[in-house]
Amino acid sequence: MLQDQEAHAAEMERTFIAIKPDGVQRGLISEIVSRFERKGYKLVAIKLIVPSKEFAQKHYHDLKERPFFNGLCDFLSSGPVLAMVWEGEGVIKYGRKLIGATDPQKSEPGTIRGDFAVVVGRNIIHGSDGPETAKDEIALWFEPKELVSYTSNAEKWIYGVN
Ligand code: UDP
Ligand code: MG
């Protein structure tokens, strides 16, 4: 069944995904990017950066009372992070599904953490957990001009939109 163009546009959303320093150092960039790409999501921003500790604290501000907060922020700022924005219908929730549970011991095989990580402190990838966090995290990591809006030729095949 063909989807109406307007209905499709209304369902489009963006999420913030980051490969943490462990994922970058372990050579998992292409593996992870390809999982989002082949699913049918569209890459709208990407950059490799080493965040400062202050920046990491902003990113993880919700967790500042947790005992692992300091170590987590040290770790995120310890090396290159691949920051990305992915776009598509349902990408916030489904992106979390592709990533798997926070603790890799509980992530299903077939998920990114299930396939490539063993412990919670080195779970290789971050993904926004809802529409509000997605909006805030995209704004924290990217300037508006770094987000590239374009129509992918594959979209009509992925969504069945005319
Ligand atoms: N984390 C940790 N110990 C814990 C829980 C979380 O080191 O007991 C780290 C882990 O790297 C996780 C990050 O803190 O990815 C953020 O935690 P959150 O609960 O937001 O999990 P996520 O959204 O990344 O699945
Ligand atoms: Mg989280």
Tab-separated table of N, CA and C and ligand atoms in Angstrom:
chain	number	residue	atom	x	y	z
A	1	MET	N	0.849	-1.197	0.000
A	1	MET	CA	0.000	0.000	0.000
A	1	MET	C	0.882	1.243	0.000
A	2	LEU	N	0.555	2.183	-0.860
A	2	LEU	CA	1.358	3.402	-0.919
A	2	LEU	C	0.993	4.349	0.213
A	3	GLN	N	2.006	4.936	0.774
A	3	GLN	CA	1.799	5.845	1.896
A	3	GLN	C	1.695	7.261	1.347
A	4	ASP	N	0.837	8.014	1.956
A	4	ASP	CA	0.683	9.414	1.585
A	4	ASP	C	1.947	10.199	1.944
A	5	GLN	N	2.371	11.060	1.059
A	5	GLN	CA	3.592	11.845	1.262
A	5	GLN	C	3.556	12.653	2.572
A	6	GLU	N	2.385	13.232	2.857
A	6	GLU	CA	2.270	14.055	4.072
A	6	GLU	C	2.345	13.205	5.339
A	7	ALA	N	1.687	12.039	5.292
A	7	ALA	CA	1.722	11.130	6.447
A	7	ALA	C	3.160	10.692	6.694
A	8	HIS	N	3.875	10.403	5.618
A	8	HIS	CA	5.275	9.989	5.716
A	8	HIS	C	6.108	11.111	6.337
A	9	ALA	N	5.942	12.324	5.841
A	9	ALA	CA	6.718	13.464	6.353
A	9	ALA	C	6.451	13.680	7.845
A	10	ALA	N	5.198	13.482	8.260
A	10	ALA	CA	4.830	13.696	9.664
A	10	ALA	C	5.480	12.668	10.587
A	11	GLU	N	5.762	11.496	10.066
A	11	GLU	CA	6.359	10.418	10.877
A	11	GLU	C	7.878	10.504	10.946
A	12	MET	N	8.480	11.336	10.121
A	12	MET	CA	9.942	11.398	10.073
A	12	MET	C	10.484	11.974	11.368
A	13	GLU	N	11.517	11.364	11.897
A	13	GLU	CA	12.147	11.908	13.092
A	13	GLU	C	13.662	11.705	13.005
A	14	ARG	N	14.372	12.379	13.920
A	14	ARG	CA	15.830	12.286	13.941
A	14	ARG	C	16.299	11.869	15.325
A	15	THR	N	17.370	11.091	15.352
A	15	THR	CA	17.948	10.675	16.634
A	15	THR	C	19.452	10.891	16.632
A	16	PHE	N	20.006	11.050	17.829
A	16	PHE	CA	21.446	11.206	17.984
A	16	PHE	C	22.062	9.856	18.355
A	17	ILE	N	23.031	9.441	17.561
A	17	ILE	CA	23.731	8.175	17.791
A	17	ILE	C	25.225	8.479	17.879
A	18	ALA	N	25.913	7.913	18.864
A	18	ALA	CA	27.359	8.129	18.955
A	18	ALA	C	28.069	6.808	19.193
A	19	ILE	N	29.139	6.593	18.429
A	19	ILE	CA	30.018	5.457	18.719
A	19	ILE	C	31.054	5.974	19.709
A	20	LYS	N	31.073	5.368	20.874
A	20	LYS	CA	31.942	5.831	21.959
A	20	LYS	C	33.401	5.422	21.682
A	21	PRO	N	34.354	5.946	22.476
A	21	PRO	CA	35.768	5.679	22.188
A	21	PRO	C	36.113	4.189	22.063
A	22	ASP	N	35.440	3.323	22.822
A	22	ASP	CA	35.747	1.878	22.716
A	22	ASP	C	35.342	1.330	21.346
A	23	GLY	N	34.195	1.761	20.832
A	23	GLY	CA	33.740	1.298	19.518
A	23	GLY	C	34.634	1.794	18.392
A	24	VAL	N	35.096	3.057	18.526
A	24	VAL	CA	36.000	3.617	17.514
A	24	VAL	C	37.331	2.866	17.544
A	25	GLN	N	37.894	2.720	18.754
A	25	GLN	CA	39.207	2.065	18.879
A	25	GLN	C	39.161	0.606	18.431
A	26	ARG	N	38.021	-0.035	18.564
A	26	ARG	CA	37.920	-1.443	18.186
A	26	ARG	C	37.592	-1.638	16.707
A	27	GLY	N	37.540	-0.540	15.968
A	27	GLY	CA	37.344	-0.657	14.517
A	27	GLY	C	35.930	-1.054	14.133
A	28	LEU	N	34.949	-0.574	14.924
A	28	LEU	CA	33.560	-0.986	14.676
A	28	LEU	C	32.719	0.087	13.977
A	29	ILE	N	33.370	1.161	13.506
A	29	ILE	CA	32.606	2.245	12.871
A	29	ILE	C	31.797	1.724	11.678
A	30	SER	N	32.457	1.091	10.738
A	30	SER	CA	31.743	0.700	9.502
A	30	SER	C	30.648	-0.329	9.806
A	31	GLU	N	30.934	-1.241	10.714
A	31	GLU	CA	29.946	-2.254	11.113
A	31	GLU	C	28.679	-1.592	11.672
A	32	ILE	N	28.868	-0.610	12.528
A	32	ILE	CA	27.720	0.044	13.173
A	32	ILE	C	26.978	0.937	12.190
A	33	VAL	N	27.724	1.739	11.440
A	33	VAL	CA	27.074	2.625	10.454
A	33	VAL	C	26.271	1.789	9.473
A	34	SER	N	26.812	0.663	9.063
A	34	SER	CA	26.124	-0.146	8.043
A	34	SER	C	24.806	-0.715	8.568
A	35	ARG	N	24.718	-0.956	9.870
A	35	ARG	CA	23.459	-1.498	10.413
A	35	ARG	C	22.323	-0.476	10.310
A	36	PHE	N	22.643	0.788	10.541
A	36	PHE	CA	21.629	1.842	10.405
A	36	PHE	C	21.326	2.098	8.928
A	37	GLU	N	22.385	2.089	8.135
A	37	GLU	CA	22.236	2.395	6.707
A	37	GLU	C	21.408	1.325	5.996
A	38	ARG	N	21.727	0.064	6.233
A	38	ARG	CA	21.035	-0.994	5.485
A	38	ARG	C	19.608	-1.200	5.965
A	39	LYS	N	19.307	-0.789	7.211
A	39	LYS	CA	17.928	-0.829	7.681
A	39	LYS	C	17.040	0.094	6.848
A	40	GLY	N	17.636	1.200	6.378
A	40	GLY	CA	16.885	2.155	5.574
A	40	GLY	C	16.850	3.545	6.169
A	41	TYR	N	17.634	3.758	7.243
A	41	TYR	CA	17.694	5.094	7.826
A	41	TYR	C	18.676	5.960	7.045
A	42	LYS	N	18.487	7.266	7.152
A	42	LYS	CA	19.288	8.218	6.377
A	42	LYS	C	20.221	8.997	7.290
A	43	LEU	N	21.481	9.023	6.914
A	43	LEU	CA	22.488	9.765	7.676
A	43	LEU	C	22.368	11.247	7.341
A	44	VAL	N	22.155	12.085	8.341
A	44	VAL	CA	22.043	13.524	8.055
A	44	VAL	C	23.181	14.349	8.664
A	45	ALA	N	23.985	13.750	9.553
A	45	ALA	CA	25.159	14.450	10.083
A	45	ALA	C	26.123	13.422	10.651
A	46	ILE	N	27.423	13.722	10.512
A	46	ILE	CA	28.443	12.799	11.060
A	46	ILE	C	29.748	13.561	11.274
A	47	LYS	N	30.384	13.337	12.420
A	47	LYS	CA	31.718	13.904	12.648
A	47	LYS	C	32.434	13.120	13.751
A	48	LEU	N	33.772	13.126	13.639
A	48	LEU	CA	34.615	12.451	14.626
A	48	LEU	C	35.206	13.521	15.538
A	49	ILE	N	34.910	13.445	16.827
A	49	ILE	CA	35.443	14.458	17.739
A	49	ILE	C	35.835	13.834	19.091
A	50	VAL	N	36.787	14.515	19.750
A	50	VAL	CA	37.136	14.137	21.124
A	50	VAL	C	36.448	15.153	22.034
A	51	PRO	N	35.370	14.746	22.717
A	51	PRO	CA	34.671	15.711	23.571
A	51	PRO	C	35.491	16.001	24.828
A	52	SER	N	35.359	17.208	25.336
A	52	SER	CA	36.009	17.536	26.616
A	52	SER	C	35.219	16.863	27.741
A	53	LYS	N	35.804	16.811	28.921
A	53	LYS	CA	35.083	16.218	30.052
A	53	LYS	C	33.834	17.045	30.375
A	54	GLU	N	33.949	18.368	30.280
A	54	GLU	CA	32.787	19.248	30.546
A	54	GLU	C	31.658	18.938	29.565
A	55	PHE	N	32.043	18.714	28.313
A	55	PHE	CA	31.044	18.394	27.295
A	55	PHE	C	30.371	17.049	27.607
A	56	ALA	N	31.186	16.070	28.000
A	56	ALA	CA	30.647	14.749	28.366
A	56	ALA	C	29.673	14.885	29.543
A	57	GLN	N	30.012	15.759	30.496
A	57	GLN	CA	29.119	15.973	31.657
A	57	GLN	C	27.783	16.567	31.218
A	58	LYS	N	27.840	17.456	30.217
A	58	LYS	CA	26.583	18.021	29.686
A	58	LYS	C	25.765	16.929	29.011
A	59	HIS	N	26.450	16.121	28.216
A	59	HIS	CA	25.743	15.061	27.487
A	59	HIS	C	25.040	14.098	28.445
A	60	TYR	N	25.729	13.751	29.531
A	60	TYR	CA	25.184	12.774	30.485
A	60	TYR	C	24.592	13.433	31.737
A	61	HIS	N	24.156	14.707	31.630
A	61	HIS	CA	23.734	15.456	32.824
A	61	HIS	C	22.644	14.744	33.631
A	62	ASP	N	21.788	13.979	32.947
A	62	ASP	CA	20.712	13.261	33.642
A	62	ASP	C	21.244	12.244	34.653
A	63	LEU	N	22.487	11.826	34.465
A	63	LEU	CA	23.051	10.736	35.285
A	63	LEU	C	24.003	11.255	36.354
A	64	LYS	N	23.989	12.581	36.608
A	64	LYS	CA	25.042	13.141	37.466
A	64	LYS	C	25.027	12.641	38.909
A	65	GLU	N	23.891	12.111	39.360
A	65	GLU	CA	23.846	11.564	40.727
A	65	GLU	C	24.305	10.103	40.801
A	66	ARG	N	24.517	9.486	39.655
A	66	ARG	CA	24.852	8.051	39.663
A	66	ARG	C	26.324	7.836	39.997
A	67	PRO	N	26.642	6.736	40.680
A	67	PRO	CA	28.035	6.508	41.111
A	67	PRO	C	29.022	6.373	39.948
A	68	PHE	N	28.535	5.971	38.791
A	68	PHE	CA	29.441	5.752	37.654
A	68	PHE	C	29.629	7.011	36.793
A	69	PHE	N	28.964	8.136	37.190
A	69	PHE	CA	28.953	9.341	36.352
A	69	PHE	C	30.358	9.852	36.013
A	70	ASN	N	31.208	9.967	37.032
A	70	ASN	CA	32.539	10.527	36.798
A	70	ASN	C	33.359	9.645	35.851
A	71	GLY	N	33.362	8.366	36.110
A	71	GLY	CA	34.106	7.433	35.254
A	71	GLY	C	33.558	7.417	33.835
A	72	LEU	N	32.246	7.515	33.729
A	72	LEU	CA	31.597	7.526	32.413
A	72	LEU	C	32.024	8.761	31.607
A	73	CYS	N	32.063	9.909	32.273
A	73	CYS	CA	32.442	11.155	31.583
A	73	CYS	C	33.936	11.156	31.240
A	74	ASP	N	34.764	10.608	32.142
A	74	ASP	CA	36.191	10.440	31.823
A	74	ASP	C	36.337	9.583	30.580
A	75	PHE	N	35.572	8.507	30.549
A	75	PHE	CA	35.695	7.583	29.425
A	75	PHE	C	35.240	8.216	28.112
A	76	LEU	N	34.078	8.881	28.129
A	76	LEU	CA	33.563	9.469	26.879
A	76	LEU	C	34.532	10.503	26.313
A	77	SER	N	35.277	11.166	27.215
A	77	SER	CA	36.201	12.208	26.745
A	77	SER	C	37.620	11.670	26.546
A	78	SER	N	37.795	10.354	26.591
A	78	SER	CA	39.146	9.780	26.534
A	78	SER	C	39.666	9.559	25.123
A	79	GLY	N	38.835	9.797	24.117
A	79	GLY	CA	39.286	9.540	22.741
A	79	GLY	C	38.206	9.924	21.762
A	80	PRO	N	38.447	9.624	20.479
A	80	PRO	CA	37.479	10.020	19.455
A	80	PRO	C	36.125	9.335	19.611
A	81	VAL	N	35.081	10.141	19.393
A	81	VAL	CA	33.690	9.675	19.395
A	81	VAL	C	33.140	9.973	17.999
A	82	LEU	N	32.430	9.028	17.397
A	82	LEU	CA	31.786	9.303	16.107
A	82	LEU	C	30.341	9.718	16.385
A	83	ALA	N	30.083	11.013	16.219
A	83	ALA	CA	28.755	11.571	16.490
A	83	ALA	C	27.948	11.599	15.195
A	84	MET	N	26.701	11.148	15.285
A	84	MET	CA	25.870	11.074	14.075
A	84	MET	C	24.430	11.462	14.372
A	85	VAL	N	23.739	11.890	13.314
A	85	VAL	CA	22.295	12.044	13.375
A	85	VAL	C	21.710	11.178	12.265
A	86	TRP	N	20.762	10.349	12.643
A	86	TRP	CA	20.077	9.466	11.685
A	86	TRP	C	18.607	9.850	11.630
A	87	GLU	N	18.035	9.751	10.443
A	87	GLU	CA	16.638	10.167	10.213
A	87	GLU	C	15.833	9.014	9.635
A	88	GLY	N	14.557	8.948	10.042
A	88	GLY	CA	13.657	7.951	9.456
A	88	GLY	C	12.403	7.799	10.292
A	89	GLU	N	11.448	7.068	9.780
A	89	GLU	CA	10.223	6.812	10.548
A	89	GLU	C	10.584	5.919	11.742
A	90	GLY	N	10.244	6.387	12.934
A	90	GLY	CA	10.456	5.582	14.138
A	90	GLY	C	11.899	5.373	14.526
A	91	VAL	N	12.815	6.188	14.002
A	91	VAL	CA	14.247	5.914	14.198
A	91	VAL	C	14.688	6.043	15.663
A	92	ILE	N	13.980	6.834	16.476
A	92	ILE	CA	14.423	6.994	17.867
A	92	ILE	C	14.257	5.655	18.610
A	93	LYS	N	13.060	5.118	18.544
A	93	LYS	CA	12.781	3.871	19.251
A	93	LYS	C	13.489	2.674	18.591
A	94	TYR	N	13.422	2.616	17.259
A	94	TYR	CA	14.025	1.460	16.596
A	94	TYR	C	15.551	1.496	16.668
A	95	GLY	N	16.103	2.719	16.708
A	95	GLY	CA	17.556	2.849	16.882
A	95	GLY	C	17.992	2.199	18.187
A	96	ARG	N	17.199	2.400	19.246
A	96	ARG	CA	17.489	1.770	20.540
A	96	ARG	C	17.400	0.241	20.430
A	97	LYS	N	16.479	-0.218	19.599
A	97	LYS	CA	16.347	-1.665	19.387
A	97	LYS	C	17.580	-2.237	18.684
A	98	LEU	N	18.062	-1.512	17.678
A	98	LEU	CA	19.280	-1.948	16.980
A	98	LEU	C	20.463	-1.986	17.948
A	99	ILE	N	20.494	-1.021	18.874
A	99	ILE	CA	21.599	-0.923	19.835
A	99	ILE	C	21.545	-2.040	20.875
A	100	GLY	N	20.370	-2.336	21.390
A	100	GLY	CA	20.235	-3.383	22.414
A	100	GLY	C	20.248	-2.800	23.821
A	101	ALA	N	20.026	-3.658	24.803
A	101	ALA	CA	19.920	-3.224	26.211
A	101	ALA	C	21.231	-2.596	26.693
A	102	THR	N	21.109	-1.694	27.669
A	102	THR	CA	22.268	-0.969	28.212
A	102	THR	C	23.369	-1.925	28.677
A	103	ASP	N	22.985	-2.977	29.387
A	103	ASP	CA	23.954	-3.975	29.861
A	103	ASP	C	24.116	-5.053	28.781
A	104	PRO	N	25.285	-5.130	28.174
A	104	PRO	CA	25.478	-6.101	27.077
A	104	PRO	C	25.226	-7.555	27.487
A	105	GLN	N	25.271	-7.833	28.796
A	105	GLN	CA	24.932	-9.190	29.244
A	105	GLN	C	23.452	-9.476	29.013
A	106	LYS	N	22.674	-8.395	28.882
A	106	LYS	CA	21.228	-8.552	28.675
A	106	LYS	C	20.802	-8.198	27.259
A	107	SER	N	21.714	-7.713	26.441
A	107	SER	CA	21.373	-7.371	25.055
A	107	SER	C	21.208	-8.658	24.258
A	108	GLU	N	20.187	-8.681	23.412
A	108	GLU	CA	19.967	-9.872	22.575
A	108	GLU	C	21.085	-9.996	21.534
A	109	PRO	N	21.465	-11.241	21.183
A	109	PRO	CA	22.334	-11.429	20.031
A	109	PRO	C	21.651	-10.808	18.811
A	110	GLY	N	22.432	-10.250	17.931
A	110	GLY	CA	21.838	-9.574	16.769
A	110	GLY	C	21.750	-8.077	16.963
A	111	THR	N	21.770	-7.634	18.226
A	111	THR	CA	21.836	-6.190	18.480
A	111	THR	C	23.316	-5.781	18.502
A	112	ILE	N	23.554	-4.481	18.400
A	112	ILE	CA	24.945	-4.006	18.346
A	112	ILE	C	25.675	-4.344	19.649
A	113	ARG	N	25.073	-4.012	20.778
A	113	ARG	CA	25.735	-4.350	22.048
A	113	ARG	C	25.768	-5.852	22.283
A	114	GLY	N	24.733	-6.547	21.862
A	114	GLY	CA	24.700	-8.004	22.004
A	114	GLY	C	25.817	-8.669	21.213
A	115	ASP	N	26.103	-8.126	20.054
A	115	ASP	CA	27.109	-8.747	19.188
A	115	ASP	C	28.545	-8.313	19.490
A	116	PHE	N	28.718	-7.087	20.044
A	116	PHE	CA	30.081	-6.545	20.111
A	116	PHE	C	30.543	-6.083	21.481
A	117	ALA	N	29.722	-6.211	22.519
A	117	ALA	CA	30.149	-5.698	23.823
A	117	ALA	C	29.858	-6.720	24.912
A	118	VAL	N	30.580	-6.596	26.021
A	118	VAL	CA	30.456	-7.563	27.119
A	118	VAL	C	30.060	-6.901	28.443
A	119	VAL	N	30.571	-5.704	28.701
A	119	VAL	CA	30.276	-5.068	29.998
A	119	VAL	C	29.630	-3.696	29.808
A	120	VAL	N	28.850	-3.281	30.803
A	120	VAL	CA	28.049	-2.048	30.694
A	120	VAL	C	28.917	-0.797	30.540
A	121	GLY	N	30.079	-0.809	31.173
A	121	GLY	CA	30.960	0.369	31.106
A	121	GLY	C	31.682	0.521	29.780
A	122	ARG	N	31.588	-0.483	28.916
A	122	ARG	CA	32.218	-0.437	27.590
A	122	ARG	C	31.224	-1.011	26.578
A	123	ASN	N	30.086	-0.316	26.474
A	123	ASN	CA	29.010	-0.841	25.610
A	123	ASN	C	28.934	-0.159	24.252
A	124	ILE	N	29.997	0.486	23.861
A	124	ILE	CA	30.390	0.978	22.520
A	124	ILE	C	29.507	2.007	21.814
A	125	ILE	N	28.272	2.174	22.231
A	125	ILE	CA	27.389	3.055	21.457
A	125	ILE	C	26.365	3.755	22.349
A	126	HIS	N	26.005	4.959	21.946
A	126	HIS	CA	24.940	5.725	22.609
A	126	HIS	C	23.819	5.989	21.617
A	127	GLY	N	22.574	5.976	22.100
A	127	GLY	CA	21.441	6.390	21.270
A	127	GLY	C	20.426	7.126	22.109
A	128	SER	N	19.852	8.192	21.579
A	128	SER	CA	18.845	8.971	22.314
A	128	SER	C	17.703	8.063	22.745
A	129	ASP	N	17.160	8.340	23.957
A	129	ASP	CA	16.123	7.440	24.486
A	129	ASP	C	14.697	7.954	24.295
A	130	GLY	N	14.513	9.095	23.638
A	130	GLY	CA	13.159	9.599	23.389
A	130	GLY	C	13.220	10.887	22.589
A	131	PRO	N	12.063	11.387	22.155
A	131	PRO	CA	12.033	12.574	21.297
A	131	PRO	C	12.665	13.816	21.937
A	132	GLU	N	12.444	14.018	23.236
A	132	GLU	CA	13.016	15.201	23.894
A	132	GLU	C	14.532	15.118	23.984
A	133	THR	N	15.032	13.958	24.424
A	133	THR	CA	16.496	13.786	24.503
A	133	THR	C	17.123	13.864	23.120
A	134	ALA	N	16.452	13.313	22.122
A	134	ALA	CA	16.994	13.366	20.760
A	134	ALA	C	17.189	14.826	20.347
A	135	LYS	N	16.175	15.629	20.596
A	135	LYS	CA	16.243	17.044	20.230
A	135	LYS	C	17.394	17.738	20.971
A	136	ASP	N	17.469	17.514	22.276
A	136	ASP	CA	18.519	18.157	23.087
A	136	ASP	C	19.916	17.683	22.686
A	137	GLU	N	20.059	16.371	22.457
A	137	GLU	CA	21.397	15.836	22.141
A	137	GLU	C	21.860	16.281	20.759
A	138	ILE	N	20.944	16.322	19.804
A	138	ILE	CA	21.326	16.811	18.467
A	138	ILE	C	21.799	18.257	18.572
A	139	ALA	N	21.071	19.071	19.350
A	139	ALA	CA	21.433	20.490	19.515
A	139	ALA	C	22.759	20.657	20.264
A	140	LEU	N	23.043	19.739	21.192
A	140	LEU	CA	24.305	19.815	21.936
A	140	LEU	C	25.506	19.475	21.040
A	141	TRP	N	25.357	18.463	20.209
A	141	TRP	CA	26.502	17.944	19.450
A	141	TRP	C	26.683	18.602	18.083
A	142	PHE	N	25.613	19.152	17.528
A	142	PHE	CA	25.696	19.689	16.158
A	142	PHE	C	25.137	21.098	16.040
A	143	GLU	N	25.792	21.890	15.178
A	143	GLU	CA	25.244	23.182	14.739
A	143	GLU	C	24.154	22.865	13.715
A	144	PRO	N	23.102	23.709	13.660
A	144	PRO	CA	22.042	23.446	12.664
A	144	PRO	C	22.600	23.276	11.246
A	145	LYS	N	23.629	24.052	10.908
A	145	LYS	CA	24.153	23.971	9.531
A	145	LYS	C	24.900	22.661	9.239
A	146	GLU	N	25.203	21.907	10.281
A	146	GLU	CA	25.867	20.607	10.065
A	146	GLU	C	24.867	19.499	9.729
A	147	LEU	N	23.574	19.791	9.886
A	147	LEU	CA	22.539	18.795	9.573
A	147	LEU	C	22.151	18.959	8.107
A	148	VAL	N	22.338	17.911	7.340
A	148	VAL	CA	22.155	17.998	5.892
A	148	VAL	C	20.796	17.413	5.511
A	149	SER	N	19.940	18.276	4.978
A	149	SER	CA	18.624	17.804	4.529
A	149	SER	C	18.688	17.478	3.043
A	150	TYR	N	18.322	16.276	2.702
A	150	TYR	CA	18.322	15.885	1.284
A	150	TYR	C	17.351	14.743	1.094
A	151	THR	N	16.926	14.555	-0.150
A	151	THR	CA	16.046	13.429	-0.445
A	151	THR	C	16.899	12.295	-0.968
A	152	SER	N	16.768	11.157	-0.345
A	152	SER	CA	17.496	9.983	-0.815
A	152	SER	C	16.666	9.299	-1.892
A	153	ASN	N	17.335	8.850	-2.939
A	153	ASN	CA	16.648	8.123	-4.016
A	153	ASN	C	15.985	6.851	-3.514
A	154	ALA	N	16.519	6.307	-2.431
A	154	ALA	CA	15.995	5.037	-1.921
A	154	ALA	C	14.687	5.221	-1.166
A	155	GLU	N	14.369	6.472	-0.785
A	155	GLU	CA	13.218	6.681	0.098
A	155	GLU	C	11.922	6.110	-0.445
A	156	LYS	N	11.678	6.280	-1.751
A	156	LYS	CA	10.410	5.773	-2.309
A	156	LYS	C	10.352	4.249	-2.234
A	157	TRP	N	11.515	3.602	-2.214
A	157	TRP	CA	11.537	2.139	-2.121
A	157	TRP	C	11.433	1.682	-0.671
A	158	ILE	N	11.958	2.487	0.228
A	158	ILE	CA	11.927	2.118	1.654
A	158	ILE	C	10.543	2.346	2.251
A	159	TYR	N	9.905	3.456	1.860
A	159	TYR	CA	8.637	3.846	2.486
A	159	TYR	C	7.419	3.621	1.607
A	160	GLY	N	7.628	3.337	0.326
A	160	GLY	CA	6.491	3.171	-0.569
A	160	GLY	C	5.736	4.461	-0.798
A	161	VAL	N	6.475	5.567	-0.707
A	161	VAL	CA	5.845	6.877	-0.935
A	161	VAL	C	6.090	7.280	-2.375
A	162	ASN	N	5.084	7.830	-3.017
A	162	ASN	CA	5.235	8.286	-4.415
A	162	ASN	C	6.206	9.450	-4.515
B	1	UDP	N1	26.552	2.930	32.607
B	1	UDP	C1	27.492	2.369	33.439
B	1	UDP	N2	27.063	1.653	34.522
B	1	UDP	C2	25.753	1.454	34.794
B	1	UDP	C3	24.795	2.027	33.945
B	1	UDP	C4	25.218	2.765	32.862
B	1	UDP	O1	28.691	2.535	33.203
B	1	UDP	O2	25.443	0.792	35.780
B	1	UDP	C5	26.982	3.701	31.436
B	1	UDP	C6	26.782	2.907	30.143
B	1	UDP	O3	27.905	3.154	29.309
B	1	UDP	C7	25.541	3.525	29.550
B	1	UDP	C8	25.678	4.977	30.011
B	1	UDP	O4	26.219	4.879	31.319
B	1	UDP	O5	25.494	3.366	28.131
B	1	UDP	C9	24.389	5.753	30.053
B	1	UDP	O6	23.451	5.075	30.856
B	1	UDP	P1	21.940	4.917	30.394
B	1	UDP	O7	21.190	4.345	31.550
B	1	UDP	O8	21.464	6.205	29.819
B	1	UDP	O9	22.024	3.775	29.266
B	1	UDP	P2	21.882	3.857	27.670
B	1	UDP	O10	20.854	4.913	27.360
B	1	UDP	O11	23.239	4.191	27.108
B	1	UDP	O12	21.443	2.477	27.255
B	2	MG	MG	20.664	6.865	28.035
